[in-house]
Amino acid sequence: EVQLVESGGGLVQPGRSLKLSCAASGFTFSDYNMAWVRQAPTKGLEWVASISYGGSNTHYGDSVKGRFTISRDNAKSTLYLQMDSLRSEDTATYYCARGTFAYWGQGTLVTVSS
Amino acid sequence: DIQMTQSPSSMSASLGDRVTITCRASQDIGNYLSWFQQKPGKSPRRMIYGATNLAAGVPSRFSGSRSGSDYSLTISSLESEDMAIYYCLQSIQYPFTFGSGTKLEIK
């Protein structure tokens, strides 16, 4: 059974950093591109970033480019999102998703507030 | 960036009704269009991929179609469990972009 479990969310002050993790199981992690998608409270879905299966290619949404870094450790079957210079508008539930978004994690809430 | 214009933003329909939600792409996206269902407090669920392909485990009353740059999700006979917000997503070009969502309510 495919499982994606996010962790690392929480309350953080503006300007600070946070690193999210997504632990994958039930499939060969290194075979799939991965992505992060976020959803601000009561708002729609927003694609944040994607990474190729080997980790060599990354893409970012305009709202996070230069502040967020997506990475992966295929040996640990884990996806990461390093979030720096956080802003109040980054407050959202962050989901990791596999490949063509067939599978999603349960999400982890990030709240940016002083 | 490719814009996905989704309509309507909300709708109310009766059980058994045929329901159609549409996304229009601002550029050619071929068939790189997926539809997702999201219920309150839950993660999104992929319903349709490749514009017309039913995802695993999705009831056959759901279908996807394409007419030019217009993509549609149709529920042939609405059931109470279909109450949710539906989103389209284009994945042909980065940045990937979602439609703004359609909130489907049951009358």
Short mmCIF file of C-alpha atoms in Angstrom, two decimals:
data_model
loop_
_atom_site.label_atom_id
_atom_site.label_comp_id
_atom_site.label_asym_id
_atom_site.label_seq_id
_atom_site.Cartn_x
_atom_site.Cartn_y
_atom_site.Cartn_z
CA GLU A 1 0.00 0.00 0.00
CA VAL A 2 1.35 3.40 -1.00
CA GLN A 3 1.80 5.70 1.97
CA LEU A 4 3.04 9.28 2.18
CA VAL A 5 3.41 10.74 5.66
CA GLU A 6 4.30 14.39 6.09
CA SER A 7 5.85 15.82 9.23
CA GLY A 8 7.63 18.93 10.44
CA GLY A 9 4.83 21.45 10.40
CA GLY A 10 4.10 23.82 13.25
CA LEU A 11 4.04 27.44 14.37
CA VAL A 12 6.97 29.57 13.22
CA GLN A 13 7.70 33.28 13.31
CA PRO A 14 7.92 35.35 10.13
CA GLY A 15 11.41 35.33 8.67
CA ARG A 16 12.34 32.03 10.25
CA SER A 17 12.87 28.61 8.64
CA LEU A 18 11.18 25.24 8.76
CA LYS A 19 11.89 21.91 7.08
CA LEU A 20 9.12 19.52 6.12
CA SER A 21 9.59 15.81 5.49
CA CYS A 22 7.51 13.29 3.62
CA ALA A 23 8.24 9.64 4.35
CA ALA A 24 7.24 7.33 1.52
CA SER A 25 6.53 3.60 1.63
CA GLY A 26 4.80 0.93 -0.41
CA PHE A 27 6.54 1.75 -3.70
CA THR A 28 10.00 2.25 -5.15
CA PHE A 29 10.52 5.90 -4.20
CA SER A 30 13.44 6.45 -6.57
CA ASP A 31 11.22 5.64 -9.59
CA TYR A 32 8.92 8.63 -9.17
CA ASN A 33 8.95 12.37 -9.46
CA MET A 34 7.55 13.99 -6.32
CA ALA A 35 5.83 17.26 -5.51
CA TRP A 36 4.65 19.57 -2.75
CA VAL A 37 1.23 21.21 -2.93
CA ARG A 38 -0.17 23.62 -0.35
CA GLN A 39 -3.56 24.90 0.67
CA ALA A 40 -4.06 28.06 2.69
CA PRO A 41 -6.98 27.97 5.13
CA THR A 42 -10.30 28.03 3.25
CA LYS A 43 -8.43 28.51 -0.07
CA GLY A 44 -7.71 26.38 -3.11
CA LEU A 45 -4.80 24.15 -4.01
CA GLU A 46 -1.45 25.67 -5.02
CA TRP A 47 1.40 23.70 -6.57
CA VAL A 48 4.62 24.58 -4.72
CA ALA A 49 7.49 22.54 -6.13
CA SER A 50 8.44 19.35 -7.95
CA ILE A 51 11.58 17.23 -8.12
CA SER A 52 12.60 14.57 -10.60
CA TYR A 53 13.03 10.96 -9.54
CA GLY A 54 16.83 11.27 -9.36
CA GLY A 55 16.75 14.69 -7.74
CA SER A 56 18.64 16.50 -10.46
CA ASN A 57 15.73 18.61 -11.73
CA THR A 58 13.65 20.90 -9.56
CA HIS A 59 10.89 23.40 -10.31
CA TYR A 60 9.22 25.99 -8.11
CA GLY A 61 6.15 28.17 -8.06
CA ASP A 62 6.78 31.89 -8.37
CA SER A 63 5.55 32.58 -4.84
CA VAL A 64 8.26 30.40 -3.24
CA LYS A 65 11.13 30.59 -5.74
CA GLY A 66 14.36 31.61 -4.00
CA ARG A 67 12.97 30.87 -0.53
CA PHE A 68 12.00 27.17 -0.64
CA THR A 69 14.16 24.21 -1.62
CA ILE A 70 12.81 20.79 -2.53
CA SER A 71 15.11 17.80 -2.13
CA ARG A 72 14.99 14.07 -1.65
CA ASP A 73 16.96 11.21 -0.14
CA ASN A 74 16.20 8.11 -2.19
CA ALA A 75 18.10 5.89 0.24
CA LYS A 76 15.69 6.98 2.97
CA SER A 77 12.61 7.21 0.70
CA THR A 78 12.03 10.71 2.00
CA LEU A 79 11.09 13.98 0.35
CA TYR A 80 11.92 17.33 1.92
CA LEU A 81 10.89 20.96 1.67
CA GLN A 82 13.23 23.50 3.23
CA MET A 83 11.32 26.71 3.78
CA ASP A 84 13.30 29.87 4.50
CA SER A 85 12.28 33.51 4.99
CA LEU A 86 8.78 32.41 5.85
CA ARG A 87 5.91 34.86 5.45
CA SER A 88 2.40 34.95 6.85
CA GLU A 89 1.09 34.08 3.38
CA ASP A 90 2.96 30.76 3.57
CA THR A 91 0.50 29.62 6.23
CA ALA A 92 -1.10 26.50 4.77
CA THR A 93 -1.44 22.76 4.92
CA TYR A 94 1.41 21.25 2.92
CA TYR A 95 0.84 18.00 1.06
CA CYS A 96 3.37 15.80 -0.65
CA ALA A 97 2.22 13.93 -3.73
CA ARG A 98 3.63 11.23 -5.96
CA GLY A 99 4.27 11.53 -9.64
CA THR A 100 1.08 12.47 -11.48
CA PHE A 101 -0.63 13.21 -8.16
CA ALA A 102 -2.23 9.80 -7.88
CA TYR A 103 -1.25 9.60 -4.22
CA TRP A 104 -1.22 12.30 -1.54
CA GLY A 105 -0.18 12.46 2.07
CA GLN A 106 -2.46 13.62 4.87
CA GLY A 107 -0.81 17.03 5.00
CA THR A 108 1.06 18.98 7.66
CA LEU A 109 -0.01 22.43 8.84
CA VAL A 110 2.46 25.30 8.79
CA THR A 111 1.43 28.48 10.59
CA VAL A 112 3.59 31.57 10.18
CA SER A 113 2.77 34.11 12.85
CA SER A 114 4.44 36.22 15.49
CA ASP B 1 2.21 30.68 -17.04
CA ILE B 2 -0.82 28.65 -18.07
CA GLN B 3 -4.08 29.84 -16.53
CA MET B 4 -6.86 27.37 -15.77
CA THR B 5 -10.26 29.07 -15.65
CA GLN B 6 -12.69 26.85 -13.78
CA SER B 7 -16.45 27.24 -13.74
CA PRO B 8 -18.77 27.42 -11.98
CA SER B 9 -17.23 28.38 -8.65
CA SER B 10 -20.13 26.74 -6.88
CA MET B 11 -23.25 24.87 -7.76
CA SER B 12 -26.15 23.08 -6.16
CA ALA B 13 -27.77 20.03 -7.71
CA SER B 14 -30.25 17.33 -6.77
CA LEU B 15 -29.53 13.66 -6.26
CA GLY B 16 -29.62 11.90 -9.61
CA ASP B 17 -28.80 15.04 -11.60
CA ARG B 18 -26.18 15.15 -14.30
CA VAL B 19 -23.47 17.62 -13.29
CA THR B 20 -20.71 19.14 -15.41
CA ILE B 21 -17.74 21.23 -14.28
CA THR B 22 -15.42 22.90 -16.79
CA CYS B 23 -11.85 24.17 -16.98
CA ARG B 24 -10.53 26.26 -19.83
CA ALA B 25 -6.80 26.36 -20.47
CA SER B 26 -5.12 29.57 -21.61
CA GLN B 27 -2.63 27.59 -23.73
CA ASP B 28 -2.51 24.19 -25.33
CA ILE B 29 -2.12 21.55 -22.63
CA GLY B 30 -2.93 18.53 -24.75
CA ASN B 31 -4.41 15.92 -22.46
CA TYR B 32 -2.26 16.86 -19.43
CA LEU B 33 -5.31 17.58 -17.34
CA SER B 34 -6.37 15.93 -14.12
CA TRP B 35 -9.42 16.33 -11.89
CA PHE B 36 -9.36 16.07 -8.09
CA GLN B 37 -12.06 15.75 -5.46
CA GLN B 38 -11.52 17.15 -2.00
CA LYS B 39 -13.86 16.62 0.92
CA PRO B 40 -13.69 18.74 4.09
CA GLY B 41 -10.63 17.97 6.18
CA LYS B 42 -9.34 15.41 3.67
CA SER B 43 -6.52 15.25 1.16
CA PRO B 44 -7.33 15.65 -2.53
CA ARG B 45 -8.20 12.50 -4.45
CA ARG B 46 -7.39 12.10 -8.13
CA MET B 47 -10.52 11.25 -10.09
CA ILE B 48 -9.47 11.69 -13.73
CA TYR B 49 -6.06 11.84 -15.40
CA GLY B 50 -4.99 12.38 -18.99
CA ALA B 51 -8.24 14.36 -19.44
CA THR B 52 -10.40 11.27 -19.93
CA ASN B 53 -8.97 8.38 -17.91
CA LEU B 54 -10.79 7.23 -14.80
CA ALA B 55 -8.45 6.80 -11.83
CA ALA B 56 -8.40 3.51 -9.96
CA GLY B 57 -11.34 2.96 -7.65
CA VAL B 58 -13.34 5.93 -8.93
CA PRO B 59 -17.02 5.20 -9.62
CA SER B 60 -17.98 4.94 -13.27
CA ARG B 61 -20.50 7.78 -12.94
CA PHE B 62 -17.49 10.13 -13.17
CA SER B 63 -16.07 10.90 -16.60
CA GLY B 64 -13.75 13.42 -18.23
CA SER B 65 -13.86 14.94 -21.69
CA ARG B 66 -12.11 17.51 -23.82
CA SER B 67 -13.29 19.91 -26.48
CA GLY B 68 -10.45 22.03 -27.73
CA SER B 69 -9.14 23.99 -24.75
CA ASP B 70 -12.19 23.16 -22.64
CA TYR B 71 -12.02 20.22 -20.25
CA SER B 72 -15.02 18.85 -18.43
CA LEU B 73 -15.70 16.61 -15.47
CA THR B 74 -19.16 15.04 -15.57
CA ILE B 75 -21.04 13.15 -12.90
CA SER B 76 -23.77 11.24 -14.69
CA SER B 77 -26.05 10.73 -11.69
CA LEU B 78 -25.23 12.72 -8.58
CA GLU B 79 -24.97 10.88 -5.28
CA SER B 80 -24.77 12.39 -1.80
CA GLU B 81 -21.15 11.28 -1.35
CA ASP B 82 -20.14 13.45 -4.31
CA MET B 83 -20.54 16.62 -2.25
CA ALA B 84 -17.05 18.10 -2.35
CA ILE B 85 -14.83 20.68 -3.98
CA TYR B 86 -13.43 19.73 -7.37
CA TYR B 87 -10.21 21.07 -8.89
CA CYS B 88 -8.56 20.71 -12.27
CA LEU B 89 -4.78 20.69 -12.73
CA GLN B 90 -2.61 21.18 -15.80
CA SER B 91 0.70 19.34 -15.68
CA ILE B 92 2.14 19.90 -19.14
CA GLN B 93 4.27 22.88 -18.18
CA TYR B 94 5.83 24.30 -15.03
CA PRO B 95 4.53 25.99 -13.02
CA PHE B 96 1.72 23.49 -12.73
CA THR B 97 -1.55 25.31 -12.15
CA PHE B 98 -4.81 24.34 -10.50
CA GLY B 99 -8.21 25.72 -11.30
CA SER B 100 -9.83 27.79 -8.56
CA GLY B 101 -12.22 25.02 -7.56
CA THR B 102 -15.92 24.20 -7.82
CA LYS B 103 -17.89 23.65 -4.65
CA LEU B 104 -20.61 21.12 -5.33
CA GLU B 105 -23.53 21.05 -2.94
CA ILE B 106 -26.53 18.79 -2.81
CA LYS B 107 -29.96 20.47 -2.90
#
